Short mmCIF file of C-alpha atoms in Angstrom, two decimals:
data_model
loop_
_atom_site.label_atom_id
_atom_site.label_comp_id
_atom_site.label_asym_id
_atom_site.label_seq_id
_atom_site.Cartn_x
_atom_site.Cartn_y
_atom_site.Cartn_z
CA UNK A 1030 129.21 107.00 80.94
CA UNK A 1031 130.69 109.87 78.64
CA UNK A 1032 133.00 106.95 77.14
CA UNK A 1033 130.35 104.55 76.51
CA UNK A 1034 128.32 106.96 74.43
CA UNK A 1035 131.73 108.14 72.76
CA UNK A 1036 132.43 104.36 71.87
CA UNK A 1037 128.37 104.21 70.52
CA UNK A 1038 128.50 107.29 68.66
CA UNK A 1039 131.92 105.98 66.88
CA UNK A 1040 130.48 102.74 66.31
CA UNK A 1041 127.41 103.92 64.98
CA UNK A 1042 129.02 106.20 62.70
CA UNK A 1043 131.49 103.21 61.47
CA UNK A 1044 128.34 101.10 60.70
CA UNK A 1045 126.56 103.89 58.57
CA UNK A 1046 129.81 104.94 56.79
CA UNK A 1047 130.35 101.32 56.23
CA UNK A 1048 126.82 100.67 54.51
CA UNK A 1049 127.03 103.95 52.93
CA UNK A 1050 130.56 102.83 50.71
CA UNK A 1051 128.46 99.47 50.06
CA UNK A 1052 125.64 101.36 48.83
CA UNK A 1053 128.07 103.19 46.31
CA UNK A 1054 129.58 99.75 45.62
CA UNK A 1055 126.18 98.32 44.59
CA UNK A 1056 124.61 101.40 42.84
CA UNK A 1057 126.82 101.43 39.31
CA UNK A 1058 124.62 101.43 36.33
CA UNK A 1059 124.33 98.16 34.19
CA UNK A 1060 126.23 98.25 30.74
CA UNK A 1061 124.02 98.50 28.46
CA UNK A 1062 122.67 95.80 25.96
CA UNK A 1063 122.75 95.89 22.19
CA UNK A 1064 119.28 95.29 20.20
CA UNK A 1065 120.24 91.85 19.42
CA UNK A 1066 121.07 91.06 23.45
CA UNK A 1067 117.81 92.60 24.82
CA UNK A 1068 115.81 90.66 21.88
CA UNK A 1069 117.21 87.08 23.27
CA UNK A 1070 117.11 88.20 26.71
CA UNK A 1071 113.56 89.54 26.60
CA UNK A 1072 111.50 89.96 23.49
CA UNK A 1073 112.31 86.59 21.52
CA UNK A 1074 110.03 84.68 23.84
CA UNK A 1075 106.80 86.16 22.00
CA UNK A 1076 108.72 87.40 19.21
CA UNK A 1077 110.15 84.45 18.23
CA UNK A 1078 106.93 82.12 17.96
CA UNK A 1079 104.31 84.51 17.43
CA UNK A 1080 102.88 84.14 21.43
CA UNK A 1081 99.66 86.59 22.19
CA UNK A 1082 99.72 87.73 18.80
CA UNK A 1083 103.41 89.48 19.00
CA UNK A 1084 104.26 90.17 15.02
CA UNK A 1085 106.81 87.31 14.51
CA UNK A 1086 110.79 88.80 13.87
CA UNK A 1087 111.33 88.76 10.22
CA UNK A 1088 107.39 88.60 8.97
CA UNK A 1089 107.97 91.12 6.41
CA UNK A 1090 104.05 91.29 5.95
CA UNK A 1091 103.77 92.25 9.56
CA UNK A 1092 106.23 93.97 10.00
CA UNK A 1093 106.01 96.31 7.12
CA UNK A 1094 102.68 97.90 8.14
CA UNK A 1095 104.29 98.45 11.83
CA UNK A 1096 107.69 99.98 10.58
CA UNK A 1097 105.26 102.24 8.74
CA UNK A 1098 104.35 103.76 11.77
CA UNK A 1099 107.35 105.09 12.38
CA UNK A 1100 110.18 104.53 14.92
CA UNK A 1101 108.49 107.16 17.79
CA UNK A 1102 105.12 104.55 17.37
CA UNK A 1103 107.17 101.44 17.61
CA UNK A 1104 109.48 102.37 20.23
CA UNK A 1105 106.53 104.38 22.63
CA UNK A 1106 103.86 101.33 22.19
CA UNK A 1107 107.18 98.83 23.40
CA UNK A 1108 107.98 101.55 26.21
CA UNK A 1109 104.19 101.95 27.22
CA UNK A 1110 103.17 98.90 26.53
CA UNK A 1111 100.75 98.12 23.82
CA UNK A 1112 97.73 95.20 23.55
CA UNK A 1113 99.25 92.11 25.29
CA UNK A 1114 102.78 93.82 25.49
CA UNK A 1115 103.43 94.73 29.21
CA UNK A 1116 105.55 98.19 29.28
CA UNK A 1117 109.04 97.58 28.72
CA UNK A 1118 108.46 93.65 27.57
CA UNK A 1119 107.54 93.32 30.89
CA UNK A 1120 111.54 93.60 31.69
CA UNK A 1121 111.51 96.92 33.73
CA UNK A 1122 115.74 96.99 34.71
CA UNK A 1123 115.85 97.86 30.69
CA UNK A 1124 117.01 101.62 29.81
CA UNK A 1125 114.29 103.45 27.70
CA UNK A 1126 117.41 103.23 24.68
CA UNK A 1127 117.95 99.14 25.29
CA UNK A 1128 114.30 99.05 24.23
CA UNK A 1129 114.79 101.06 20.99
CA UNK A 1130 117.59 98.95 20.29
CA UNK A 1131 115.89 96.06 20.54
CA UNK A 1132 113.10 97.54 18.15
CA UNK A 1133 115.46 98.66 15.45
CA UNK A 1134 116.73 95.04 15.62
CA UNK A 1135 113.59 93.50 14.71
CA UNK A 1136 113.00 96.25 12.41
CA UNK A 1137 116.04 95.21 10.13
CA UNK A 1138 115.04 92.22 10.66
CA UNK A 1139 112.04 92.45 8.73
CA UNK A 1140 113.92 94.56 5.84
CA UNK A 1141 113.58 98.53 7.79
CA UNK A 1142 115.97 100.91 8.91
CA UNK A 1143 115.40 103.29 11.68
CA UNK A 1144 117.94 106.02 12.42
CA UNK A 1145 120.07 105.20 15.58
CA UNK A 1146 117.64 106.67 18.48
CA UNK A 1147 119.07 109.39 20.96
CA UNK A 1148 118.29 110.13 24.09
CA UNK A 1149 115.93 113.01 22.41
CA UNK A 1150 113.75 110.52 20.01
CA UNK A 1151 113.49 107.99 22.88
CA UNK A 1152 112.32 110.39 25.04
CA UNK A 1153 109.79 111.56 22.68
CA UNK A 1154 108.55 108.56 21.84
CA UNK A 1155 108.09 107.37 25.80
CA UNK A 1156 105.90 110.38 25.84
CA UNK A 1157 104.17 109.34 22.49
CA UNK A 1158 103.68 106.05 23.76
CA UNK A 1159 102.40 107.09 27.44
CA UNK A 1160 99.70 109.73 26.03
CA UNK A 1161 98.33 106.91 23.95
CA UNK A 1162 98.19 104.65 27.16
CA UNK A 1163 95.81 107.76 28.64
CA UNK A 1164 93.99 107.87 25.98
CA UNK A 1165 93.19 103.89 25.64
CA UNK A 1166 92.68 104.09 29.25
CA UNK A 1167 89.92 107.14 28.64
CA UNK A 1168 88.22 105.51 26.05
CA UNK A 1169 88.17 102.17 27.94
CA UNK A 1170 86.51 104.29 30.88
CA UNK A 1171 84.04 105.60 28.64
CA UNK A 1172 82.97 102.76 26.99
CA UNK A 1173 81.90 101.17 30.42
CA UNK A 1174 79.88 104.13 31.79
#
């Protein structure tokens, strides 16, 4: 009896310590994309044709009246989500920077420049970008009371 729960408790052990190393295996970060990758992989499918209203990459005219916003607008409203937008172009496995990226892509596209973002302006401007979700989301609640 005292062997057979030796032999269980060693087998158990060997089945958690195996799925534990698998676990590590499995749990490495993604490498991140550039702008231009997480554009074609996510954002060129309204982007590119204008779908829902998206402002078409490259429409200066657009475009120019966004970029004046300013980059912790632009990147919080694509982080949040914004009108039609779902939060992260509805692609959540994206890091918060991918999505910045992928802004200041279609941003020079249009004839802007935004500095490089850090880990400091994209975490401002998820914060920008989820206080003006709250504060749709009040007035929304208002209006229908």
């Amino acid at each position: 009896m005292l062997f057979r729960n030796l032999l269980f408790g060693v087998f158990v052990l060997g089945c958690a310590g195996s799925r534990a190393i698998a676990a590590e295996s499995t749990s490495f970060p993604k490498a991140p994309m550039t702008g231009k990758q997480v554009y074609e992989a996510v954002c060129a499918h309204c982007h590119a044709t204008g779908l829902v209203g998206a402002p078409k990459i490259g429409d200066k005219a657009v475009w120019k009246e966004l970029i004046a916003e300013g980059p912790t607008d632009l990147v919080g409203s694509s982080l949040a989500g914004v009108r039609r937008m779902p939060p992260m172009g509805g692609e959540p496995a994206l890091y918060d920077i991918e999505v910045a990226l992928a802004v200041n892509y279609m941003v020079a596209q249009a004839g802007g420049k935004f500095a490089d973002p850090t880990d400091a302006t994209v975490k401002a401007a998820r914060l920008d970008g989820e206080k003006r979700v709250r504060s749709r989301g009040a007035k929304a609640r208002a209006a229908r009371k």
